[in-house]
XYZ file of C-alpha atoms in Angstrom:
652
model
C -45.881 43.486 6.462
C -43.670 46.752 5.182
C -45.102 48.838 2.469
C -42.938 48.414 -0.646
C -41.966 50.823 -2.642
C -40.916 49.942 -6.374
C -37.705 51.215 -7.482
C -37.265 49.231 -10.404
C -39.347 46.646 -12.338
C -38.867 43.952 -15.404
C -41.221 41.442 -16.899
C -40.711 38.737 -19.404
C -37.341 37.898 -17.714
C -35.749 33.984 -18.103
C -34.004 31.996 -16.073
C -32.747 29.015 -17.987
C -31.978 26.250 -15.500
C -30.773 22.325 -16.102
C -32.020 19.774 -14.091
C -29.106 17.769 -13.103
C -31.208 14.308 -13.107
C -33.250 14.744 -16.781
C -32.312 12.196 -18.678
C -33.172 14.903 -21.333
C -31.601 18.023 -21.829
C -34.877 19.424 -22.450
C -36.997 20.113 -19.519
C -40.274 21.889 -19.041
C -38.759 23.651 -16.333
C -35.648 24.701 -18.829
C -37.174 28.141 -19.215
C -38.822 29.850 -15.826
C -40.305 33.255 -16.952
C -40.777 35.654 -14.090
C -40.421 39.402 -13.261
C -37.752 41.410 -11.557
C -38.399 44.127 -9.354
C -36.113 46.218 -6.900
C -38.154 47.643 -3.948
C -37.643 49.383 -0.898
C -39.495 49.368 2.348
C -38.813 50.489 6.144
C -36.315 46.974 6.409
C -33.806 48.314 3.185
C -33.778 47.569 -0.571
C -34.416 44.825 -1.836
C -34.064 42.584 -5.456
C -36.832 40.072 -5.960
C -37.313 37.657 -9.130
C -41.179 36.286 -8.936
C -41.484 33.482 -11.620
C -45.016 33.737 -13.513
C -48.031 32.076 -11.667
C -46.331 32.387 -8.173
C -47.312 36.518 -7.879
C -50.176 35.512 -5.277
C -48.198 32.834 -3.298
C -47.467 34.923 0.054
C -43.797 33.873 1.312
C -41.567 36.330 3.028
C -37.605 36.487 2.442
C -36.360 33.245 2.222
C -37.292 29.081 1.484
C -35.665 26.319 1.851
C -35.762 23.780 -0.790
C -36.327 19.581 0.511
C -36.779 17.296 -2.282
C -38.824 18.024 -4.588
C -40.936 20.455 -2.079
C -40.529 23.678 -1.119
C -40.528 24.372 2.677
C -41.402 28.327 2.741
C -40.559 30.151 6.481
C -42.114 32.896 7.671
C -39.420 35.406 9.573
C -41.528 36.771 11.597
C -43.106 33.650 12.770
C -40.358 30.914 13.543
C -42.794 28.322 14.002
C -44.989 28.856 10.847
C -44.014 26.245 8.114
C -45.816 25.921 4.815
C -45.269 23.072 2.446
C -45.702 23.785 -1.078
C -45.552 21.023 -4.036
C -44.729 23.757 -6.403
C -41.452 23.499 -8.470
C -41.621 26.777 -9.485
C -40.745 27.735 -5.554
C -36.958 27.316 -5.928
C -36.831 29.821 -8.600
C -38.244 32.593 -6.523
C -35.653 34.910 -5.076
C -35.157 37.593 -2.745
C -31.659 39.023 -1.406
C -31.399 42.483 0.267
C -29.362 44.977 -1.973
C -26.560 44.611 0.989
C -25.738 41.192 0.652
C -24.629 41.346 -2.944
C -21.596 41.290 -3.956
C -20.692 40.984 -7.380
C -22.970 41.321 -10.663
C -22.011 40.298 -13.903
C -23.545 41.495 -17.196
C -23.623 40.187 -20.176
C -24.300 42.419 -23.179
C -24.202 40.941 -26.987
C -24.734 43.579 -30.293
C -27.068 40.851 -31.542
C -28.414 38.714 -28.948
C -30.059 39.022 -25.303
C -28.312 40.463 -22.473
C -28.045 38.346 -19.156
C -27.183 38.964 -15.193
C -25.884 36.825 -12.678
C -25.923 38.054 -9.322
C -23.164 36.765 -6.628
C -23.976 37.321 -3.186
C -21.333 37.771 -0.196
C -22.098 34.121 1.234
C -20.578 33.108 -2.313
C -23.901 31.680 -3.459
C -24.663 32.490 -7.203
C -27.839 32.846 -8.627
C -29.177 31.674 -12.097
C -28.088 33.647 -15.170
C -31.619 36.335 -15.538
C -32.074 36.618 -19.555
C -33.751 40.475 -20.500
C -35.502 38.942 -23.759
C -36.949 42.665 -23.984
C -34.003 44.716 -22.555
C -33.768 46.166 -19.472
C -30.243 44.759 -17.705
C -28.872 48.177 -18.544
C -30.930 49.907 -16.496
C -30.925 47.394 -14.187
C -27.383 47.742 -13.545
C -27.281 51.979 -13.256
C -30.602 51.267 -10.572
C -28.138 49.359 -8.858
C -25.368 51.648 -8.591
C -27.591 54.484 -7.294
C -27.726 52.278 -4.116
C -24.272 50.292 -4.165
C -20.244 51.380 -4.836
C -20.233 49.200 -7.896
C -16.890 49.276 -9.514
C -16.147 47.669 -12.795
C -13.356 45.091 -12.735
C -10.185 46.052 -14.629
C -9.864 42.314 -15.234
C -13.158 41.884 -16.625
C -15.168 44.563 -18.055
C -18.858 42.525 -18.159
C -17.790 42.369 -14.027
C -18.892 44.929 -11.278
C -17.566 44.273 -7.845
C -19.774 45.860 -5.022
C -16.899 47.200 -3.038
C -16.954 47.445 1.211
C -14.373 47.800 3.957
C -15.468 44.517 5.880
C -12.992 42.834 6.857
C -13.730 38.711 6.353
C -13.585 36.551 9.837
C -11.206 33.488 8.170
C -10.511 31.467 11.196
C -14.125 31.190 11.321
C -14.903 30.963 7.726
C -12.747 27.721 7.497
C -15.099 26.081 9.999
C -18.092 26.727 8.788
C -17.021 25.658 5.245
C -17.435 21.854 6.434
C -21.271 22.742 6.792
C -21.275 23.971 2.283
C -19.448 20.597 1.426
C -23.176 18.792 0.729
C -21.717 15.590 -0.257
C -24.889 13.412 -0.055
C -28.230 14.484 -0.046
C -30.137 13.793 2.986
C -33.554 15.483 3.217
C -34.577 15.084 6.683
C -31.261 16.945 7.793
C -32.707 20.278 6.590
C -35.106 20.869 9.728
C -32.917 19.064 12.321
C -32.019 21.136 15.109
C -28.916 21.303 17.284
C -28.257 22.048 20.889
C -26.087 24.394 21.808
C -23.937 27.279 19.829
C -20.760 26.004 19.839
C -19.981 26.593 15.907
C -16.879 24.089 15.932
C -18.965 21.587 17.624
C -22.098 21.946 14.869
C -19.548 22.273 11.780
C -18.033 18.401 13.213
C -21.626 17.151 14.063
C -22.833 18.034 10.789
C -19.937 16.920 8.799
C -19.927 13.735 10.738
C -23.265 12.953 9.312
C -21.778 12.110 5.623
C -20.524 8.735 7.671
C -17.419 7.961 9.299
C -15.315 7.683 5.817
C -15.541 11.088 4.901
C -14.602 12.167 8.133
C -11.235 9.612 7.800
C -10.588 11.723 4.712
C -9.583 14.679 6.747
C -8.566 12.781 10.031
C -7.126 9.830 8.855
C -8.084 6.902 10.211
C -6.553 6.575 13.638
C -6.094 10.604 14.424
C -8.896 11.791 17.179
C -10.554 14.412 17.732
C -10.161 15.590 21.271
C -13.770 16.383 23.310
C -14.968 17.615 26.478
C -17.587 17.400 28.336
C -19.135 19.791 30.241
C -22.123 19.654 32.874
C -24.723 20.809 30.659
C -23.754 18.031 28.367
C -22.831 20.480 24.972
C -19.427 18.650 23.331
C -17.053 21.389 22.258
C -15.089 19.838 19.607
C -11.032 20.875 18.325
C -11.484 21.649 14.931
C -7.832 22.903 14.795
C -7.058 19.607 14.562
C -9.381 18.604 11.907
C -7.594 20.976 9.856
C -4.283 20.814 10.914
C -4.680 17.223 9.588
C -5.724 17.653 6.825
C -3.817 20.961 5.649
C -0.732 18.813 6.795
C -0.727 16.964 3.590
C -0.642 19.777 0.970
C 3.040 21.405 1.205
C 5.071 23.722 -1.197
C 8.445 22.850 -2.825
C 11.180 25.328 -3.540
C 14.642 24.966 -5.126
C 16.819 25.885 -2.702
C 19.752 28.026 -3.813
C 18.359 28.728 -7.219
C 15.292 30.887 -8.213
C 14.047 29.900 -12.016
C 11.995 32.990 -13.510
C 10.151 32.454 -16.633
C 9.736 35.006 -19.175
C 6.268 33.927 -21.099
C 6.316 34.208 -24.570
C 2.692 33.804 -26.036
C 2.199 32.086 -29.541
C -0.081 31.049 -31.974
C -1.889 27.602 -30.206
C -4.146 25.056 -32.713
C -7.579 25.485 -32.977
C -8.910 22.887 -30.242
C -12.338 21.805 -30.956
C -14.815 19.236 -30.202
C -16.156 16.689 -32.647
C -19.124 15.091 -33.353
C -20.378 12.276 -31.267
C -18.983 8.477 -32.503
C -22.420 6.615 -34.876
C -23.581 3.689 -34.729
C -22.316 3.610 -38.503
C -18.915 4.259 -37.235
C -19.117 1.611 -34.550
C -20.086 -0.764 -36.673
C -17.166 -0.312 -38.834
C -14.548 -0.169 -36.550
C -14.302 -4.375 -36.185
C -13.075 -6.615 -38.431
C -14.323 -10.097 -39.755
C -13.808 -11.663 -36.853
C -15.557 -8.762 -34.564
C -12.215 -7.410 -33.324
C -11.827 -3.673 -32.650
C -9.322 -2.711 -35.928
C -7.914 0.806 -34.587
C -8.565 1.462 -30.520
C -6.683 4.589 -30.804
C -8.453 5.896 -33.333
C -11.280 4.914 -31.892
C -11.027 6.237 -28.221
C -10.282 9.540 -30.045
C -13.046 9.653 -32.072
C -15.106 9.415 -28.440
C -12.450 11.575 -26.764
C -13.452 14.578 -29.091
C -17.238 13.734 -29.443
C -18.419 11.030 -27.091
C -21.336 8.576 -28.219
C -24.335 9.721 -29.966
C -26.948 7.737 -28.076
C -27.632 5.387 -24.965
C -28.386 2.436 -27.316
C -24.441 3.018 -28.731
C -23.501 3.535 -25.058
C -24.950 0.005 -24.298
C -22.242 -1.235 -26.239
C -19.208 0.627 -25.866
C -18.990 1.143 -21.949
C -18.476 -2.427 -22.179
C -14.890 -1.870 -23.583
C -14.259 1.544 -21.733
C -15.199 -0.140 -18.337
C -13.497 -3.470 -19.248
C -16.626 -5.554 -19.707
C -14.570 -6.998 -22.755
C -11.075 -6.410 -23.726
C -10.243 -3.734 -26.548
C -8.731 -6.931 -28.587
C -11.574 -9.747 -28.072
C -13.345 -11.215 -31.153
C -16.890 -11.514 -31.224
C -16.725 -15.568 -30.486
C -14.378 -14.098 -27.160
C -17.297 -11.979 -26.261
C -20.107 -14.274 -26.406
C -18.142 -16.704 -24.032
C -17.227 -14.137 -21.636
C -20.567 -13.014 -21.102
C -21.921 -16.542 -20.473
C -19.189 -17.053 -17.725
C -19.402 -13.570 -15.970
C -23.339 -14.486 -15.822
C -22.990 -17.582 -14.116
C -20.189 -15.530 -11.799
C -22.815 -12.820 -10.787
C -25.827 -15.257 -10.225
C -23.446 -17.171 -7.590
C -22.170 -14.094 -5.706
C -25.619 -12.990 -5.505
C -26.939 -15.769 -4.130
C -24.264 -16.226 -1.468
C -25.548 -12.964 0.333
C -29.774 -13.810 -0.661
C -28.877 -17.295 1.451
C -27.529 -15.920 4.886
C -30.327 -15.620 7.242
C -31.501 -13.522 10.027
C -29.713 -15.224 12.780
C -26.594 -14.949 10.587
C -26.725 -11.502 9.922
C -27.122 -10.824 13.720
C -23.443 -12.318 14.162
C -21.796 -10.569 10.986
C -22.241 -6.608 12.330
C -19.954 -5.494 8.907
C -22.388 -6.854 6.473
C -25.656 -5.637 7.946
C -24.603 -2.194 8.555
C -23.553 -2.242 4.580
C -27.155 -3.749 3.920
C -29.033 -0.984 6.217
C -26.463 1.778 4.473
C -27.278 0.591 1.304
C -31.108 0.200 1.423
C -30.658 3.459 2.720
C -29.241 4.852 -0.316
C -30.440 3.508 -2.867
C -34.182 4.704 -2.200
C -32.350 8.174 -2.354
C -30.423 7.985 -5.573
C -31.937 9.990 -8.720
C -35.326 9.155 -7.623
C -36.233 12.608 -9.476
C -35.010 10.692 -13.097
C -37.784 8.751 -15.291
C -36.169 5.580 -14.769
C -35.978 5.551 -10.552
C -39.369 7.497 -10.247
C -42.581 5.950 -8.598
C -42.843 3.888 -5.369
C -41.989 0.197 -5.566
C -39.515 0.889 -8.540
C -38.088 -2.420 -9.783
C -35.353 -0.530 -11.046
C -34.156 0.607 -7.386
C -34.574 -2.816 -6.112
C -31.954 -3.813 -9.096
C -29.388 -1.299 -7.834
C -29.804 -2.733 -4.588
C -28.898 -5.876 -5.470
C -26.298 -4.851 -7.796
C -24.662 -2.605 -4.314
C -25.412 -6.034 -2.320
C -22.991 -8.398 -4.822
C -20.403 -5.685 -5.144
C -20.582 -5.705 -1.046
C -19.679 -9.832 -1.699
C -17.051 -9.499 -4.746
C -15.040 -6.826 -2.749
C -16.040 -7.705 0.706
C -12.734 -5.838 1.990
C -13.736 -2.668 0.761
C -17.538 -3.533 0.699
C -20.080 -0.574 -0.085
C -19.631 2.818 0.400
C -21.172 5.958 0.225
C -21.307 7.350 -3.294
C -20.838 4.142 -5.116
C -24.620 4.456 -5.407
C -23.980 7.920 -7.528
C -21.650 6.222 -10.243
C -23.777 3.072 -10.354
C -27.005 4.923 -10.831
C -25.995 6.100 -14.783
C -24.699 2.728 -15.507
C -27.604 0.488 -14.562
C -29.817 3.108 -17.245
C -27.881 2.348 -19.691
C -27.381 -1.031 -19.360
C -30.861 -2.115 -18.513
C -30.041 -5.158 -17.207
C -28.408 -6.512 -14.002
C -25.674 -8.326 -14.562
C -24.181 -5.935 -17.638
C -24.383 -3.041 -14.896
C -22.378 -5.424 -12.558
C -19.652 -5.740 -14.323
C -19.271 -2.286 -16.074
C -19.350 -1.266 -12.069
C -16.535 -3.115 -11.036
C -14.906 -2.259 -14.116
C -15.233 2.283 -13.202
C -14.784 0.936 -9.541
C -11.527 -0.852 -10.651
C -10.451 3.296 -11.557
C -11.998 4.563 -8.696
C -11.338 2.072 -5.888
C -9.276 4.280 -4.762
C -11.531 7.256 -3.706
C -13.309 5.073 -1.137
C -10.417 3.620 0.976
C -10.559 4.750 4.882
C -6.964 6.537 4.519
C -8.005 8.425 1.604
C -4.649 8.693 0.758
C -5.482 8.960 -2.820
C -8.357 11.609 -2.735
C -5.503 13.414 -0.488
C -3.109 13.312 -3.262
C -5.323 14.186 -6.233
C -6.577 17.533 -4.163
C -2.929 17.818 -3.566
C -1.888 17.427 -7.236
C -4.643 19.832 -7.828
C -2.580 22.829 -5.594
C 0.445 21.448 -7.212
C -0.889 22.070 -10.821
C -2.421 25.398 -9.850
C 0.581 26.829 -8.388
C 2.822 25.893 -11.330
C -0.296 27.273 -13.579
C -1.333 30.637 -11.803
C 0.548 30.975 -8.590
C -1.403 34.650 -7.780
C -4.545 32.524 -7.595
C -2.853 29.955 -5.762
C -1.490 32.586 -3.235
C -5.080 33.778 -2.851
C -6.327 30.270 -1.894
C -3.582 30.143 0.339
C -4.341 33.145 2.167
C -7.889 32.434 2.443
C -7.683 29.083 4.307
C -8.616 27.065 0.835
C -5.691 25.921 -0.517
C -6.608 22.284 0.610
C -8.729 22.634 -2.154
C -11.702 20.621 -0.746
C -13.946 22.749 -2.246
C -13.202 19.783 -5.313
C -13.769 17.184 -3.123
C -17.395 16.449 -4.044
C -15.838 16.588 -7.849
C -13.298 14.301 -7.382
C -14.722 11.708 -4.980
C -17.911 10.842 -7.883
C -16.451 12.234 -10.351
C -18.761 15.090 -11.558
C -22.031 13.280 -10.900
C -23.808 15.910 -8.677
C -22.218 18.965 -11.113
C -23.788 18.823 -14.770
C -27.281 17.360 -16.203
C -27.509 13.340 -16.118
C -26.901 13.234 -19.637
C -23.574 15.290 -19.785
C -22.344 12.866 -17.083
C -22.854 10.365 -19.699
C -20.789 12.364 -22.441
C -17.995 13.748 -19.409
C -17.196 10.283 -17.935
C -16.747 8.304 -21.359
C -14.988 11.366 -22.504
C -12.869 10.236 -19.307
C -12.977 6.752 -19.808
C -10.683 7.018 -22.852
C -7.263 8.118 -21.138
C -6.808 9.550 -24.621
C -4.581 12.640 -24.276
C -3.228 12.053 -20.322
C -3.698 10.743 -17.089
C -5.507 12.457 -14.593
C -7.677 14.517 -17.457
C -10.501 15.547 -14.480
C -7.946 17.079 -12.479
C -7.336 19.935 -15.813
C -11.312 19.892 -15.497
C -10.787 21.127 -12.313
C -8.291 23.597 -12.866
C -10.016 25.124 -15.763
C -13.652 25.582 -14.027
C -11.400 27.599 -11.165
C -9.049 29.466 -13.234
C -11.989 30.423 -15.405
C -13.723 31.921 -12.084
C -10.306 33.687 -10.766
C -11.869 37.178 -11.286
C -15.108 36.862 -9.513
C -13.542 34.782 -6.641
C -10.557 37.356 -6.164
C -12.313 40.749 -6.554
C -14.906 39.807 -4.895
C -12.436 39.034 -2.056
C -14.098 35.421 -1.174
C -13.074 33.694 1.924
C -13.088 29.621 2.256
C -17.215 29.468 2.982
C -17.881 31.894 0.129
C -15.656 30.059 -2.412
C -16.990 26.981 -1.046
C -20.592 27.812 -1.472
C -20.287 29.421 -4.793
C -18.451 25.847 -6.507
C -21.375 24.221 -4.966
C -24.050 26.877 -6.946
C -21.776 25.960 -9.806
C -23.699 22.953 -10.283
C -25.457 22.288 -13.303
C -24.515 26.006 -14.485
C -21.638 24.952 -16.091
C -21.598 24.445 -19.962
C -19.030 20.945 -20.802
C -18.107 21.629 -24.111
C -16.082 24.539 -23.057
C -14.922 22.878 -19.654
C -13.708 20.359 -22.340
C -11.998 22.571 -24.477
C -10.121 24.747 -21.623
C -8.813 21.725 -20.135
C -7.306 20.188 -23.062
C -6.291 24.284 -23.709
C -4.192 23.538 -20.411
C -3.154 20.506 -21.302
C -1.367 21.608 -24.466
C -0.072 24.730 -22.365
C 1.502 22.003 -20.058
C 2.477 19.516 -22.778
C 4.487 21.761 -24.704
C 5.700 23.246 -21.971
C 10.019 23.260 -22.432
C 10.441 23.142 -18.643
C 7.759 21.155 -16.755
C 9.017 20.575 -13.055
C 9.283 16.419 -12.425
C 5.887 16.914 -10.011
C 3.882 18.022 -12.814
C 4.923 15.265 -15.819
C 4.337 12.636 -13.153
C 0.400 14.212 -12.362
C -0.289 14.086 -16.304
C 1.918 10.555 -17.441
C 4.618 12.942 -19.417
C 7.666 12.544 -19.884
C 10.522 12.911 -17.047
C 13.349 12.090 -17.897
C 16.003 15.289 -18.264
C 16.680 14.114 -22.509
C 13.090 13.365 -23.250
C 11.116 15.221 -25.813
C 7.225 15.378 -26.358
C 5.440 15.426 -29.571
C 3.505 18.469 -29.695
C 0.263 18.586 -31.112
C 1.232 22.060 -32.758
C 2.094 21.198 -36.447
C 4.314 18.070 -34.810
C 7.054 20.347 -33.283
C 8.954 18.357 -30.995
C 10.780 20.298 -27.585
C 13.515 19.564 -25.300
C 12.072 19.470 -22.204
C 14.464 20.623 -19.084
C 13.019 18.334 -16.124
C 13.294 19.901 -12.571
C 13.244 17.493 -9.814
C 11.765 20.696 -7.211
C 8.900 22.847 -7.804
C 9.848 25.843 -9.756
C 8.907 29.654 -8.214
C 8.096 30.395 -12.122
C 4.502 29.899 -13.211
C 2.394 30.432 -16.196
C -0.255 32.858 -15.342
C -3.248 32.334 -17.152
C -6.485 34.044 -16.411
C -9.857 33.557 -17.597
C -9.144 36.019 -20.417
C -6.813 33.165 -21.540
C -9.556 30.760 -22.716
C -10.704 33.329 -25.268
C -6.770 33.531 -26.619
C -5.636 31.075 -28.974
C -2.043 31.144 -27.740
C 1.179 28.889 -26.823
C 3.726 30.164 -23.950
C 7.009 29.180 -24.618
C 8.651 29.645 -21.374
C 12.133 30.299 -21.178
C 14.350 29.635 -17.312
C 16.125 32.197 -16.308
C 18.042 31.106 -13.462
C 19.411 33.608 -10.169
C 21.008 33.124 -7.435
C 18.649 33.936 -4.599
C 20.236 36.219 -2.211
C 20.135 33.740 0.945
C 22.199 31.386 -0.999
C 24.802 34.114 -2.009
C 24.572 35.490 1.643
C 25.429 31.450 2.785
C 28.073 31.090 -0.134
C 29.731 34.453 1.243
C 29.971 32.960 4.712
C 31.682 29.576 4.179
């Protein structure tokens, strides 16, 4: 092994990481204390973070993480493979100095500077917390040895900047190998014949079953193959993404150019609330045990969600249609007595077909082998799944299995075990979970249909929305081979379950659940994660993989309350916008016709809204800088004659 050589060293450095499947926010492994130390040896320089305990525990550069082990390679020794139990593994890291390419500091008068390091494969490490200084000098150790330059966009960003020259064709390929849609363990140490990168990318992204590969294909396009004698399938990926990039086109106004001149003012104070009581639940029927004020009410959750899972129990039931907003208590009682009996005969019309029957119906046993494969899978890592024989994963099984009956057209798919998984917690109890699942499933039916024709659009109103927003980040995406925007499609498909702790999935989708300010809210989620991120991905000159890989590292780093406020920041932006193009009031439920006026939330001004029925050229630009503004644009058209329609108008 090289001799190191110590260039710089730290001790008493945090990482604070969230577990995505704690049901509590407050981990053991929230806080990982460890030491940072650049060295150099005869192979380059290198950064290393060594949590506390694991300073004996010989690994060399890299490990990959399976479950809840670690699976630790030696490079010098392909076939050497260590298993280690210890969860401290994952937060052990080691990058050469060459392969970074961004660092961000953040320095506070009173408080405790952190780092987060981006690498040039776009994956993002954990924010490193100096609890006894040190980031400063840190960051000058690092530009003895790298052409850091500080961002003009962001001062707390240094860009690491190179001449190389990113390889998109192939970037866009490999990208289907980041997406990570379901876990799947065993796939880690697979290994695949041949070197034909287009063929892997398609193998692999085959794996996440035939539907997701209908989202980009649709469901009768093919893939053309050959075959040659050494049996290796080279695959046309150009078609893969010809399909799918096929669906996401740009508008203009032909004739006419419409040029905004932004005029910032003074926006509201948007905050969040407080979550809802069970006080202020209780208070919110009537006699009779009927909900007096729903609008008030979905507000009140809008702005705060619910303060516990024993509350939860109670309201999902009206957010997911359990009950209806306007039943009395008598109405309730009934309803749940007849949706009982409902389940119990459903269920029992699948637990009475037999072997020999199953052997004739193909459909329903590949959904029962899909779904016992699944479920055994899902959040096995949270209290209530944990332990072998768990009644509770038997429940969700059966819950998947009657679902598979009640919609038997659209039967069981993968993911539906994600959004179920939350539910069945907090309803403890089978049937309740049912129907609260074919209640969200009634919203997101949609997701899971073979033509994915409405995942298509909603990545589609995504680039629509962005390009009216911030068309220079838009452009970027466009030139990069990731303006199909798939890079969301994890997001979208189940809704933000694999993205923030299990308990802020709670608070996100009931925040959700109330349609309180507009349609399509998670799409402005969305939108104000990536706008948020513009400088990092666009200095440090990301391609499709790298942008790709560092949404994915995104996961559970992301804090809600302010994904929360910056979309509703955007929505008001939009909202109040005087001349909102007919595409973009139809993505949120505004207004569209040409007289209409919206309400503004800003001390109840009212605006005439000019509706465009093309895409306007004109955009609001709003960078990340724009989430620490409290400010309105009032955009005003200016409209110009574009010189190809003069030069047309002169020729007639």
């Amino acid at each position: 092994m090289p001799k190191d050589t110590i260039l710089f060293e730290r001790n008493r450095v945090t990482i604070k990481e969230k577990s995505p499947q704690s049901e509590t926010r407050a981990t053991p492994l929230d806080e990982i204390t460890g030491t940072i130390t650049v060295i150099e040896n005869d192979r380059g320089k290198f950064f290393r973070f060594v949590p506390l305990g694991l300073e004996d525990v010989m690994t060399d550069d890299w490990a990959l993480i399976n479950g809840g082990h670690s699976i630790v390679c030696d490079k010098n020794d392909g076939d050497s493979v260590a298993t280690s139990s210890s969860p401290l593994l994952k937060f052990r890291f080691h990058f050469n100095l060459n392969d970074l390419r961004s660092v961000r500091r953040h320095h506070m008068v009173h408080g405790i500077a952190h780092m987060v390091f981006i690498l040039k494969d776009g994956t993002t490490l954990p924010a490193f917390y100096f609890n006894h200084g040190g980031s400063k000098e840190l960051l000058q150790k690092l530009a003895q040895y790298l052409p850091l330059e500080k961002s003009t966009q962001d001062t707390r960003l240094y860009i690491v900047k190179d001449d190389l020259q990113r390889e998109n064709s192939s970037q866009s390929i490999s990208a289907f190998d980041q997406l990570n849609l379901f876990d799947n363990s065993n796939d880690i140490m697979k290994r695949f014949q041949g070197n034909d990168s287009r063929r892997t990318a398609i193998e692999r992204f085959s794996r996440v079953t035939n539907f997701l590969k209908d989202t980009f294909l649709g469901q009768n396009e093919l893939i053309s193959t050959t075959e040659n004698s050494d049996r290796k399938f080279e695959c046309d990926a150009t078609a893969l993404m010809e399909s799918f990039n096929g669906d996401f086109r740009e508008s203009n106004n032909d004739g006419f150019e419409v040029i905004y001149k932004v005029d910032f003012k003074k926006l509201p104070d948007v905050a969040r609330g407080q979550p809802l009581t069970v006080k202020e639940w209780q208070m919110s029927f009537d006699k009779d045990g009927r909900i007096i004020d729903v609008k008030k009410l979905k507000e009140r959750i809008f702005r705060g969600g619910l303060v516990s899972n024993v509350l939860r129990r109670d309201v999902w039931k009206f957010l997911l249609n359990y009950y209806p907003w306007s039943s009395t208590r008598d109405d309730r009682i009934e309803l749940a007595k007849q949706r009982k009996s409902e389940y119990h005969t459903m269920k029992v019309q699948w637990k009475s077909i037999n072997e020999q029957q199953k052997q004739k119906n193909n459909l329903f046993r590949d959904r029962g082998s899909l779904i016992e494969k699944d479920v055994t899978r899902t959040d096995r890592t949270h209290e209530y799944f944990q332990g072998e024989n768990n009644v509770h994963v038997k429940v969700l099984y059966d819950i998947l299995m009657t679902y598979n009956m009640y919609n038997f057209d659209l039967g069981y798919v993968q993911g539906m075990n994600d959004l179920l998984s939350p539910i069945l917690v907090i309803m403890d109890d089978e049937v309740d979970a049912f129907w609260c699942f074919v209640g969200l499933m009634s919203r997101m039916e949609q997701n899971f249909h073979m033509d994915q024709l409405h995942i298509k659009s909603q990545l589609s109103n995504l680039h629509t929305l962005l390009q009216f927003i911030d068309a220079e980040l838009a452009k970027y995406l466009v030139e990069n081979n990731a303006n199909n925007m798939y890079f969301f499609f994890r997001w979208m498909l189940i809704c933000f379950k694999r993205e923030f702790s299990f308990d802020d999935v709670m608070y996100l989708w009931e925040v959700i659940w109330t349609d309180h300010i507009c349609r399509n809210f998670e799409l402005l989620i969305c939108l104000a994660i990536l706008i948020s991120q513009k400088t990092v991905i666009m200095e440090s000159k990301f391609g499709c993989t790298e942008i790709l890989k560092f949404f994915n590292d995104l996961s559970c780093n992301l804090d809600l309350d302010t994904c929360l406020l910056s979309a509703e920041k955007l929505y008001i932006q939009l909202a109040t916008h005087r001349d909102i193009p007919t595409s973009i009031a139809k993505i949120l439920g505004l207004p569209t016709g040409p007289n209409q006026q919206y309400l503004s939330t800003v001390e109840n001004a009212t605006y005439p809204r000019k509706i465009y029925t093309e895409q306007p050229r004109g955009t609001m630009n709003l960078d990340n800088s724009y989430f620490r503004q409290e400010s309105e644009p009032s955009l005003v058209p200016v409209q110009h004659e574009t010189t190809e329609a003069a030069l047309n108008d002169f020729l007639q």
